[in-house]
XYZ file of C-alpha atoms in Angstrom:
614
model
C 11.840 -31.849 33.323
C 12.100 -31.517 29.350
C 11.299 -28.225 27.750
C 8.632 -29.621 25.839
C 7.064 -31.371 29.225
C 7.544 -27.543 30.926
C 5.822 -25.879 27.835
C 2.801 -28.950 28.375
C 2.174 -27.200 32.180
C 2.201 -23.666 30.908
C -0.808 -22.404 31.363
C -0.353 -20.199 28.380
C 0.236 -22.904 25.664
C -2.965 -23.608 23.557
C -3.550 -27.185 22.627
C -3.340 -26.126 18.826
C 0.644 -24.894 19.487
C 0.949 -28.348 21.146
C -0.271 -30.055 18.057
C 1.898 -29.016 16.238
C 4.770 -29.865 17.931
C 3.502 -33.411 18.205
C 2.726 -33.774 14.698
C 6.640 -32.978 13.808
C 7.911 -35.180 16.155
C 5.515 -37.976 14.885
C 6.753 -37.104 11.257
C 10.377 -36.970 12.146
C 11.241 -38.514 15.915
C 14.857 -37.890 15.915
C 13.733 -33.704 16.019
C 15.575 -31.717 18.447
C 13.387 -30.460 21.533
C 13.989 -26.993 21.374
C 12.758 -26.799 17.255
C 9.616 -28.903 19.003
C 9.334 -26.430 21.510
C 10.039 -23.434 19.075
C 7.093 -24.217 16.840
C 4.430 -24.299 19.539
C 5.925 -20.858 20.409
C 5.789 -19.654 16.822
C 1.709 -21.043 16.601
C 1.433 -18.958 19.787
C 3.528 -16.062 18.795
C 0.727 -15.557 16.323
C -2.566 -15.888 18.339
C -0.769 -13.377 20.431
C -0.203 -10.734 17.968
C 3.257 -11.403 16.472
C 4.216 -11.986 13.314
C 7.243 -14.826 14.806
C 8.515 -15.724 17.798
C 11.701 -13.772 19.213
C 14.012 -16.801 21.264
C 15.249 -13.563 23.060
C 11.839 -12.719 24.444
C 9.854 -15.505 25.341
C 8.499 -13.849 28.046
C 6.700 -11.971 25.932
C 4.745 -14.986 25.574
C 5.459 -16.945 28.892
C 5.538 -13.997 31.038
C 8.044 -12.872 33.555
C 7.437 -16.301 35.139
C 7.912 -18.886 32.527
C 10.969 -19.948 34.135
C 15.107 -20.316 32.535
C 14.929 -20.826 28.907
C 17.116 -21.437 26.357
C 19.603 -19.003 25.640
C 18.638 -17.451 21.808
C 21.975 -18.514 20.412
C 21.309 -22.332 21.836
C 17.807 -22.154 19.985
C 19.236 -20.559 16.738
C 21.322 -23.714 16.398
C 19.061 -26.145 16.606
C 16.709 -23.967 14.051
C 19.410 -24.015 11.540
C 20.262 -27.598 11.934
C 16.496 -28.714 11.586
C 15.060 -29.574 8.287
C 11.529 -28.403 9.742
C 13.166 -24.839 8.978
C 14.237 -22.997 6.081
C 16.686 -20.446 5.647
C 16.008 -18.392 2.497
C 17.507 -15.190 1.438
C 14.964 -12.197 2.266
C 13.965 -11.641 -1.122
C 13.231 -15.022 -1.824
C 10.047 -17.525 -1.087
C 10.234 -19.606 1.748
C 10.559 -23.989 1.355
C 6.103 -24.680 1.386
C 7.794 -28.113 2.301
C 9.380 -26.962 5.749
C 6.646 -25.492 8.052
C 8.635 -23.492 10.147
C 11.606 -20.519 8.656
C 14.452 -18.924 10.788
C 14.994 -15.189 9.590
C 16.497 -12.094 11.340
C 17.045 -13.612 14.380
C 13.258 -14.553 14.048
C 11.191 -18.310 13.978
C 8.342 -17.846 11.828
C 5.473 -20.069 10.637
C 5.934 -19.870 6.865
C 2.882 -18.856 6.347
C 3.310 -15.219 8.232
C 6.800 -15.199 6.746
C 5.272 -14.925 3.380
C 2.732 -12.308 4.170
C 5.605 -10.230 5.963
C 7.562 -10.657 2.393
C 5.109 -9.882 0.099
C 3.888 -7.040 1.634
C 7.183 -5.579 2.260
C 7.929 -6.532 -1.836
C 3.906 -4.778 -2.622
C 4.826 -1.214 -0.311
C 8.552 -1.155 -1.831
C 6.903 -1.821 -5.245
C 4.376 0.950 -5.265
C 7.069 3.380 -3.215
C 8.946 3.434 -6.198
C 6.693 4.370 -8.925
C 7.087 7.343 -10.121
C 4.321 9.925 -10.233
C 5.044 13.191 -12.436
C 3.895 16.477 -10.843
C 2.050 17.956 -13.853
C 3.336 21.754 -12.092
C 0.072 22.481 -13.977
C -1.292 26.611 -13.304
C -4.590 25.292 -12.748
C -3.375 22.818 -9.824
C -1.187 25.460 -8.213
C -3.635 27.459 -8.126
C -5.767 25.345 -6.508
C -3.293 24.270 -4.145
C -3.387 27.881 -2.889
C -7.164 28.342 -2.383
C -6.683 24.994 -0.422
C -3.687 25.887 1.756
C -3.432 29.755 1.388
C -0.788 30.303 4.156
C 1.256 26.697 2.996
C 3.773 28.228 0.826
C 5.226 26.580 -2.272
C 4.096 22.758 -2.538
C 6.995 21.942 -4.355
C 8.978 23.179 -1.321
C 6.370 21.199 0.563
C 7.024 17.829 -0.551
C 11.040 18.439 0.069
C 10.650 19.283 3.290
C 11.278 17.205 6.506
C 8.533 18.501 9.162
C 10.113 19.591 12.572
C 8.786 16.986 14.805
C 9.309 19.545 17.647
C 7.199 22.159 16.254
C 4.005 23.648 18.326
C 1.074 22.143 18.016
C -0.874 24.981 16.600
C -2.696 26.383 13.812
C -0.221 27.448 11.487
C 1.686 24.151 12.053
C -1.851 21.846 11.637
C -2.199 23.323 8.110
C 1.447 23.032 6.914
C 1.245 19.622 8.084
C -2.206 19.190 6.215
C -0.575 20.959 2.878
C 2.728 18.808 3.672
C 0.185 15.827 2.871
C -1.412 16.945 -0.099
C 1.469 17.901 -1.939
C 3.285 14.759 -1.277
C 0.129 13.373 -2.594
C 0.734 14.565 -5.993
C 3.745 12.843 -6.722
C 3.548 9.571 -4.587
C 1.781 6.269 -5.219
C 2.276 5.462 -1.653
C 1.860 7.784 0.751
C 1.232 7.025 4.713
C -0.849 9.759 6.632
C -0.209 10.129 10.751
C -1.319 11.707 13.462
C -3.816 11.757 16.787
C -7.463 11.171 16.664
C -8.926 15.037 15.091
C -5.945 16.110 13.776
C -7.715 16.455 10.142
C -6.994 13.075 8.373
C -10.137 13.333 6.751
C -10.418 16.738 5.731
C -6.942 16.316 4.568
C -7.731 13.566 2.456
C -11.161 15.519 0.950
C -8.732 18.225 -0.050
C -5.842 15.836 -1.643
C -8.445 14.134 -3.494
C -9.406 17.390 -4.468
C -6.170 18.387 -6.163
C -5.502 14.678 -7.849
C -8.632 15.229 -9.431
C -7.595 18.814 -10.391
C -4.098 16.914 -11.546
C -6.040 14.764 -13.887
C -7.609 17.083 -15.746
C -4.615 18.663 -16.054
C -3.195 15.825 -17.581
C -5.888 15.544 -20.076
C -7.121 12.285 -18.655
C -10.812 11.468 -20.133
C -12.248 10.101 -16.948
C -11.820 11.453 -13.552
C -9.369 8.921 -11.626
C -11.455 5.725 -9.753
C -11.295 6.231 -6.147
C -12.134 3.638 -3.177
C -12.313 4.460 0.439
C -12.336 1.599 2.774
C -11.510 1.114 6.684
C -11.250 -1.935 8.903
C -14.597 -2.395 10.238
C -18.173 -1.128 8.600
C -17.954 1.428 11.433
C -14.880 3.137 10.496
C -15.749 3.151 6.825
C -18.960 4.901 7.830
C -17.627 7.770 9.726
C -15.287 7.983 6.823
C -17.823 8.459 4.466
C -19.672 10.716 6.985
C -16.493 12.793 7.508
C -15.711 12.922 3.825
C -19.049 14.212 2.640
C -19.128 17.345 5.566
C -15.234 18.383 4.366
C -16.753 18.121 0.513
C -19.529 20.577 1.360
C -17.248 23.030 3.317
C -15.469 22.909 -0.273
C -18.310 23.185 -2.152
C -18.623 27.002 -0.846
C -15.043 27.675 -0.699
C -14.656 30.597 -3.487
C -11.914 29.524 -6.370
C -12.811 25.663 -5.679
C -14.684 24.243 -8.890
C -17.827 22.395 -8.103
C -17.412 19.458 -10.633
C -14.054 18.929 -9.026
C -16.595 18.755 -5.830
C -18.811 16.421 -7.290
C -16.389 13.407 -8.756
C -15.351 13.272 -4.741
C -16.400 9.629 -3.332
C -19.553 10.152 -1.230
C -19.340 6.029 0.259
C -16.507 3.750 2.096
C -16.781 0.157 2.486
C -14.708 -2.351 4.300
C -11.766 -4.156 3.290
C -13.213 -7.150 3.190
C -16.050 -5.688 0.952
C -13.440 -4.100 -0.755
C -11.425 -7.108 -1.913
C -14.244 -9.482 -2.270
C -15.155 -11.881 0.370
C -14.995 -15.340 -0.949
C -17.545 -17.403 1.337
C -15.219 -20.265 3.433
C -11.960 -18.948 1.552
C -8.738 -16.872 3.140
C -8.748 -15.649 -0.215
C -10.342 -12.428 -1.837
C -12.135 -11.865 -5.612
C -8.973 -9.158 -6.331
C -5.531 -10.494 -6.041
C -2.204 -9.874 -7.877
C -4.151 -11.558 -10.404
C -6.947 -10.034 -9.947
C -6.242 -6.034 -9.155
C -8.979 -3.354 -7.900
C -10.444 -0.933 -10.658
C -9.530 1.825 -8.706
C -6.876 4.640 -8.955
C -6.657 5.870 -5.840
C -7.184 3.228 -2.844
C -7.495 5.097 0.489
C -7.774 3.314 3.898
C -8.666 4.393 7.066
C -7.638 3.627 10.112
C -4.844 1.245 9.160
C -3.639 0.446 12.749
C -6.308 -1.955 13.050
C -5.119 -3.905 9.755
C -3.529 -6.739 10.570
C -0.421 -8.023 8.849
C -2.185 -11.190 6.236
C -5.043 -8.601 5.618
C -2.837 -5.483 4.504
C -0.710 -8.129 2.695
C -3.539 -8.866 0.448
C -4.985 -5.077 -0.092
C -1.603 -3.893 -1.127
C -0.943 -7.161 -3.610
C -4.734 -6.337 -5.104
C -3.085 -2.501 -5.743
C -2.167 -2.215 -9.312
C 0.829 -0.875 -11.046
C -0.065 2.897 -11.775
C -2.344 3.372 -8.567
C -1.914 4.918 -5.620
C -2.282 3.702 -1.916
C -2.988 6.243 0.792
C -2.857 4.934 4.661
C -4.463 7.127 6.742
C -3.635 5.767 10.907
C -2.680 6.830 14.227
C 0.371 4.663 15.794
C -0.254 5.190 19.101
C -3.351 3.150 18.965
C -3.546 -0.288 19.915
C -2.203 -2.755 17.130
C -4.465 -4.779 15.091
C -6.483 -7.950 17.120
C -4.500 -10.331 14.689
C -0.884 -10.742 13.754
C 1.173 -7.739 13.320
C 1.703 -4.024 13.984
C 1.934 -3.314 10.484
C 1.111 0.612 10.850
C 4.292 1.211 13.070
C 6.366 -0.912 10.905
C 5.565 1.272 7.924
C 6.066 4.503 10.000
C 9.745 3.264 11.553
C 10.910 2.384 8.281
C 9.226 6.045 6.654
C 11.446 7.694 9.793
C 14.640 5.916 9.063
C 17.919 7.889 7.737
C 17.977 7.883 4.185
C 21.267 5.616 3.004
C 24.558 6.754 2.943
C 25.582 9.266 0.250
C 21.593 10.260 0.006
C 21.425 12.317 3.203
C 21.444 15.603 1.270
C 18.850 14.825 -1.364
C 14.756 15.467 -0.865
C 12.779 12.469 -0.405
C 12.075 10.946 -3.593
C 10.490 8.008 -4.802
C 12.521 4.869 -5.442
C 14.787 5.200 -2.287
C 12.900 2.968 0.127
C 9.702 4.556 2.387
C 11.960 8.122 3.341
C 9.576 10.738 2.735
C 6.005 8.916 1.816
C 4.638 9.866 5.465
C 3.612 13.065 6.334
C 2.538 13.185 10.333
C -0.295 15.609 11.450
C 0.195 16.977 14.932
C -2.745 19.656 15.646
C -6.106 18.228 17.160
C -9.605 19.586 15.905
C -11.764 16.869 17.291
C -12.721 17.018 20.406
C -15.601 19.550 21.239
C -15.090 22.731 23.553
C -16.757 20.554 26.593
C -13.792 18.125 26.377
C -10.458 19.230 27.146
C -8.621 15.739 26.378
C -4.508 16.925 24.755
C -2.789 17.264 28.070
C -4.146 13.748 29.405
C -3.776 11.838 25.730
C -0.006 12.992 25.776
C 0.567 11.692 29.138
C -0.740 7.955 28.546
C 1.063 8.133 25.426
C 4.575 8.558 26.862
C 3.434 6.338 29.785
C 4.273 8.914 32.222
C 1.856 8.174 35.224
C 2.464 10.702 37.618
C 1.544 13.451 34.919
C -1.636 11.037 34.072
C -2.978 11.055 37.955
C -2.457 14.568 38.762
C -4.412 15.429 35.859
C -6.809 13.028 36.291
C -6.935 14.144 40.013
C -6.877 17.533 39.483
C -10.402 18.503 38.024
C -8.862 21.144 35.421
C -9.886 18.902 32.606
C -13.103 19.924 31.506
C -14.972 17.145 30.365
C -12.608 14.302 31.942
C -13.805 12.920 35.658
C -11.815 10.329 37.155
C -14.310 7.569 39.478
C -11.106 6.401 41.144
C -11.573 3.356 43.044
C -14.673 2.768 41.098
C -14.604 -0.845 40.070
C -19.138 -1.027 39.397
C -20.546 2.167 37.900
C -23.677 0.047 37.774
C -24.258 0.298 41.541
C -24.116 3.687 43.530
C -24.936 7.017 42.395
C -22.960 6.361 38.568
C -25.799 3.785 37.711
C -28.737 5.755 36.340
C -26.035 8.498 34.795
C -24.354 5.830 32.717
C -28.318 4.052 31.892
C -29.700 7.395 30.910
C -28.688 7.589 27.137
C -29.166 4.056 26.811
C -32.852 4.108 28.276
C -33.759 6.627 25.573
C -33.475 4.478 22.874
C -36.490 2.582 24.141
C -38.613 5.534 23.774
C -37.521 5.392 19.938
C -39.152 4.195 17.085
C -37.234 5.483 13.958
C -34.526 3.530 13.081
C -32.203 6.405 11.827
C -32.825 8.083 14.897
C -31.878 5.128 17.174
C -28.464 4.744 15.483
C -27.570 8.108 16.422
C -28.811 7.695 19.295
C -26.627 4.595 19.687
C -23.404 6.288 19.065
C -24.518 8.787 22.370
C -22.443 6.466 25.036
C -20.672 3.238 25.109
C -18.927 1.289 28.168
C -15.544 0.153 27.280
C -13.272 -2.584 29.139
C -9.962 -4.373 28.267
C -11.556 -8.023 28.962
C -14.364 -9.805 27.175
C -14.983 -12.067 30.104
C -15.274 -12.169 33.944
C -17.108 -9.949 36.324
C -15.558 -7.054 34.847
C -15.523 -8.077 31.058
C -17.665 -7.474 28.146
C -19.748 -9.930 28.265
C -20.601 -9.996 31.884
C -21.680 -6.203 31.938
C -23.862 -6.538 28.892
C -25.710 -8.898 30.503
C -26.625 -6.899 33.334
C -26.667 -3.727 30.929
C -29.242 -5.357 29.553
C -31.148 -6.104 32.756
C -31.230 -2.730 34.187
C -33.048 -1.887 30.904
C -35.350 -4.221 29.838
C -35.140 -7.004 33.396
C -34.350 -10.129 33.996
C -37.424 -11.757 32.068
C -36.726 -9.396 28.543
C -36.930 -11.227 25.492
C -33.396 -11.788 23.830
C -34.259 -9.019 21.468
C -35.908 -6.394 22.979
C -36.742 -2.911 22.096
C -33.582 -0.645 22.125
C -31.251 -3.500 22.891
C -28.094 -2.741 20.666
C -26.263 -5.474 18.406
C -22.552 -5.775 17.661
C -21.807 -8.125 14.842
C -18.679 -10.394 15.464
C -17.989 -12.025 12.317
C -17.981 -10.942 8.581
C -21.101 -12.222 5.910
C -20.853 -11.094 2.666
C -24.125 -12.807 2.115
C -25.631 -10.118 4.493
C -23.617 -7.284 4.111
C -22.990 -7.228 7.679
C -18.951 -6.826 8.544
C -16.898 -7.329 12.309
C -18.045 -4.430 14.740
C -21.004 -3.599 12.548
C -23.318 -2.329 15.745
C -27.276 -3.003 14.837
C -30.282 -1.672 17.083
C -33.399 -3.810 17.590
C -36.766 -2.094 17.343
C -39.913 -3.220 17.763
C -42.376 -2.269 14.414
C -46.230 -1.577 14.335
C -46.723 -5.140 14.628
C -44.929 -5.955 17.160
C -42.426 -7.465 15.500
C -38.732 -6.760 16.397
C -36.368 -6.138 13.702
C -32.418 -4.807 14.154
C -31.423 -2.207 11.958
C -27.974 -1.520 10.713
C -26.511 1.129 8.697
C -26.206 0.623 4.931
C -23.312 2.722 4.361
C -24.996 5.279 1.637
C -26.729 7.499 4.728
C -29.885 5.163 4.722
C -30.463 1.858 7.104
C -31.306 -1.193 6.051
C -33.150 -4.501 8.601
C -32.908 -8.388 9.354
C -34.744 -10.666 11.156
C -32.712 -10.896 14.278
C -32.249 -15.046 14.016
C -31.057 -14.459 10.367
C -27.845 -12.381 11.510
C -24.574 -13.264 11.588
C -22.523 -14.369 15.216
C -23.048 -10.926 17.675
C -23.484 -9.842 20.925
C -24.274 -6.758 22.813
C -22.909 -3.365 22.105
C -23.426 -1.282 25.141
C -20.244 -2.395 26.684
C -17.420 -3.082 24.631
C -13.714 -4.337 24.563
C -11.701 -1.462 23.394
C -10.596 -3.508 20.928
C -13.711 -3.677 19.131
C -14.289 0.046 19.910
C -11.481 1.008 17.684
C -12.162 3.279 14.292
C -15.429 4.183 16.667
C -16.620 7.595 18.030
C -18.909 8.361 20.973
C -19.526 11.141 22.974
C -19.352 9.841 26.154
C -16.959 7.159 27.042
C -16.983 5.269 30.559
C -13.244 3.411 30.529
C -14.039 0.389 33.382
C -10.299 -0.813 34.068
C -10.187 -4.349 35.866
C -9.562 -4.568 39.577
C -6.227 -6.040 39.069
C -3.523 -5.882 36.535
C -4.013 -7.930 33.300
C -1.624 -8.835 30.507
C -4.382 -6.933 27.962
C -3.444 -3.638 29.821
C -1.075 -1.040 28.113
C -0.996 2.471 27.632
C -1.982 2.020 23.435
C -5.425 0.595 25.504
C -6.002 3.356 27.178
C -4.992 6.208 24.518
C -7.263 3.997 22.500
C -9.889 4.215 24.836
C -9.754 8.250 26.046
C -9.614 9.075 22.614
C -12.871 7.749 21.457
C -14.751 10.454 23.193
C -15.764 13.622 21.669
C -17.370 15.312 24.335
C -16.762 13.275 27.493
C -14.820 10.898 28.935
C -15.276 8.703 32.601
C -12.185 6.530 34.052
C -13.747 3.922 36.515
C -9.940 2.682 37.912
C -7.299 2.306 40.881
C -3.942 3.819 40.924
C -1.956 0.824 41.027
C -3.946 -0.829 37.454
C -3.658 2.646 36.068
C 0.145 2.433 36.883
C 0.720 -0.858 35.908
C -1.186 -0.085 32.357
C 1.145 2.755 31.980
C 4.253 1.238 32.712
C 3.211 -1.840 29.675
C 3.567 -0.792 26.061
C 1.597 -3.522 23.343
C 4.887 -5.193 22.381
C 4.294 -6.869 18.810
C 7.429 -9.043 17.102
C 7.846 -7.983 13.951
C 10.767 -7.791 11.083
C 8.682 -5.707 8.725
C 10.293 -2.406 9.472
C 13.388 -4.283 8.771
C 12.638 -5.726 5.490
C 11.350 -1.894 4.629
């Protein structure tokens, strides 16, 4: 059988990767079989999560069982021999006459090739402008009401963290100082660590000091800042986050209150950021086009997929700064690319040779524009998460089931073996916070309310998926005869509208008025909510149970983690860091041993040259 007729039975191959290879070989007949084949794996590659398709992983695609393959150096052959592909030199743009480009080993659709370039040309560009440190009284001084026990910032910003250090007070707020004085004198700067470990308040404090550094500099306006995140959620615990560490300022003796008072008080989404263009890929700020802001910081950057973060750092001017604020070990972005732990491998790598004994500077690559937080403030004293988290995270399972088994955990409970917690005795505990929201009327309220509990699951569909247990979520509560929006029922939104406002994983609640008409309510990002006539929203579906995916840059403070009842391809220990972490005060694992095992033993795999290019 041809390798185009065995790609045709795999189950994996979408019709739109076969239509492409089709539409070459109609254009050009005499084209070899394995650049035919190659393409539809490079369309796939994408809708899968990488930025290109590796010839020496296609399983990562076809799975363990796709069968014998063509050896990588037999496919890099025919790539260079085909005049579908280009070959240019990494600096340079790709042929927009040849769909397909072979680079680093790598078969990309041009398209993602370009993205991968430009944004490794826009983080290279803004790495190496150089930022003076005023060394201003007024800002040291500052810096040592901020971080009292830090030390010199100066010293700071020179220093390479010791990864191996204990995770404990002293070390959270060198790390946290670490940040803000590399803050001062980079334009790109990349901020790490676990969920809690002080991102935020990090940032409130940095922001604190580049204001400060301003003034210093005799600047006539305070410097234009924009906080954004991935999804409308995110950007609103941003903003929520941001305006509790300005008010612990606020009443921090030697801190100057106007310096309070220029902070941001509101995030907004990417999208809203850049400037949604209705039926375009392309935003209202550009290269062309750049932001009016200083100081661009993003939050939760793991979930930014590779075309997206492209854009946002093109749309960064010359003479601003970009701060990433993201967690690694979370799961990648839904779309193409791991961009976050591209940017953080090439941060880690050894300076060149001949530079090994000089302090991070600017102009030599990413070395020394991350800092990494390590200590955890988040979760409450009810929820006793570290030891667990750490254990997913390095994928070591016998460490993950004794805990889990073990009941020292407080706040933690393992259902093992549970594969419903909507029958038996878990049914009305898991219903209870959700059944509350019926009994209320204000719409603030209710969104708080909403952010008490949420179900998460690695599938949208099937018995165990998304969609399914909504359904009969929404059943328990409200029957089998409820209208489709009924009072307390909550919303997730599942596409962006500019037109409305309304972003991906925006989550809505529906309330019946004085009338008895039912509206849904969203948050309007400035602390106050805002409605819509249920058929006027955008695409969306229901938000008690959730996909971790879409649960990402979320909080709740009780999380039920339903794992499937066999092992899925979606399954990987990122998922369920992703998941456990969410939870602030408690956390429920509904799953057998051998998924929990096989989840464990899977890491999310993305193809990527980025940290290469970096």
């Amino acid at each position: 059988m041809s390798l185009l007729a065995r790609l045709r039975k795999h189950e994996a191959l979408r019709a739109v990767d076969l239509a492409l290879a089709d539409t070459l070989r109609r254009l050009r007949p005499e084209t070899d079989e394995r650049v035919l084949a190659g393409a539809a794996l490079a369309s796939l590659a994408v809708a899968h999560g990488h930025a290109a398709f590796d010839p020496r992983q296609p399983h990562l695609l076809l799975g363990e069982s796709g069968g014998d393959w063509p050896a990588a150096e037999s496919w890099d052959a025919a790539f260079a021999a085909s005049p579908w592909v280009s070959r240019p030199a990494p600096a340079l743009a790709a042929d927009p006459q040849r769909p397909l480009v072979l680079e680093g080993g790598l078969l990309y659709l041009r398209r993602y090739r370009e993205y991968e370039r430009r944004l490794a040309r826009g983080l290279l560009r803004l790495a190496a402008a150089p930022v003076p440190d005023t060394g201003d009284d007024a800002v040291a001084a500052l810096f040592a009401v901020l971080f009292p026990d830090a030390g010199d910032r100066a010293t700071l910003a020179a220093s390479v963290p010791d990864v191996a250090a204990p995770d404990g007070a002293a070390a959270g707020d060198r790390d946290q100082a670490r940040a803000a004085a590399l803050a001062l004198t980079r334009s790109l700067l990349l901020i790490t660590g676990g969920p809690g470990t002080g991102k935020t308040a990090t940032i409130a404090r940095l922001l604190l000091l580049l204001l400060a550094q301003a003034r210093a500099q005799g600047l006539a306006a305070a410097p234009r800042i924009a906080l954004a995140a991935p999804t409308g959620r995110a950007a609103e615990r941003m903003a929520e986050s941001l305006q509790q560490a300005a008010a612990v300022l606020r009443a921090t003796p030697g801190v100057d209150p106007a310096l309070c008072e220029a902070l941001p008080t509101r995030a907004q989404t990417l999208h809203r950021l850049l400037g949604t263009i209705p039926d375009s890929p392309r935003f209202r700020h550009d290269a062309d086009a750049p932001l009016p802001h200083d100081v661009v910081v993003v939050d939760e950057a793991s979930m930014v997929d590779l075309p997206l973060m492209s854009k946002l750092v093109e749309a960064v001017p010359d003479g601003a700064r970009l701060i990433l604020l993201g967690d690694r070990d979370q799961l990648p972005s839904v779309e193409a690319g791991d961009v976050l732990s591209a940017i953080v491998d090439a941060a880690d790598a050894e300076p060149a040779p001949g530079r090994e004994a000089e302090a991070p500077t600017p102009g030599g690559g990413l070395h020394g524009h991350r800092a990494q937080l390590r200590r955890s403030y988040r979760q409450s004293r009810t929820l006793d998460l570290a030891p667990l988290a750490l254990a997913v995270r390095a994928g070591e399972a016998d460490t993950a089931l004794q805990l889990l088994r073990g009941e020292t955990l407080s706040g933690v409970h393992f259902e093992e073996g549970l594969l419903d917690p909507l029958q038996g005795p878990t049914r009305e505990r898991l219903l209870a916070p959700w059944r509350a929201l019926q009994d209320c009327d204000d719409p603030a309220t209710a969104l708080r309310l909403a952010r008490r509990q949420r179900l998460l699951t690695a599938l949208r569909g099937g018995p165990q998926g998304a969609l399914a247990l909504n359904a009969r979520i929404e059943e328990a509560l409200a029957g089998s005869h409820r209208p489709a929006y009924f009072h307390g029922r909550l919303l997730l939104v599942t596409e962006n509208s500019a037109r409305h406002g309304l972003f991906n994983g925006d989550i809505g609640v529906c309330l019946r008025d004085a009338e008895g008409e039912t509206l849904a309510w969203f948050a309007d990002g400035a602390g106050g909510v805002r409605h819509f006539h249920p058929a006027a929203l955008p695409a969306h579906g229901g938000a008690f149970a959730m996909t971790v995916h879409k649960a990402q840059g979320s909080e709740f403070d009780t999380v039920w983690l339903l794992l499937p009842r066999r092992d899925a391809r979606p399954l990987s220990r990122e998922l369920l860091y992703t998941a456990l972490t969410r939870a602030r005060d408690a956390v429920h694992v509904c799953a057998g041993e051998r998924v929990l095992r096989a989840a464990l033993a899977r890491r999310a795999q993305r193809v990527s040259g980025l940290a290469a290019r970096l």
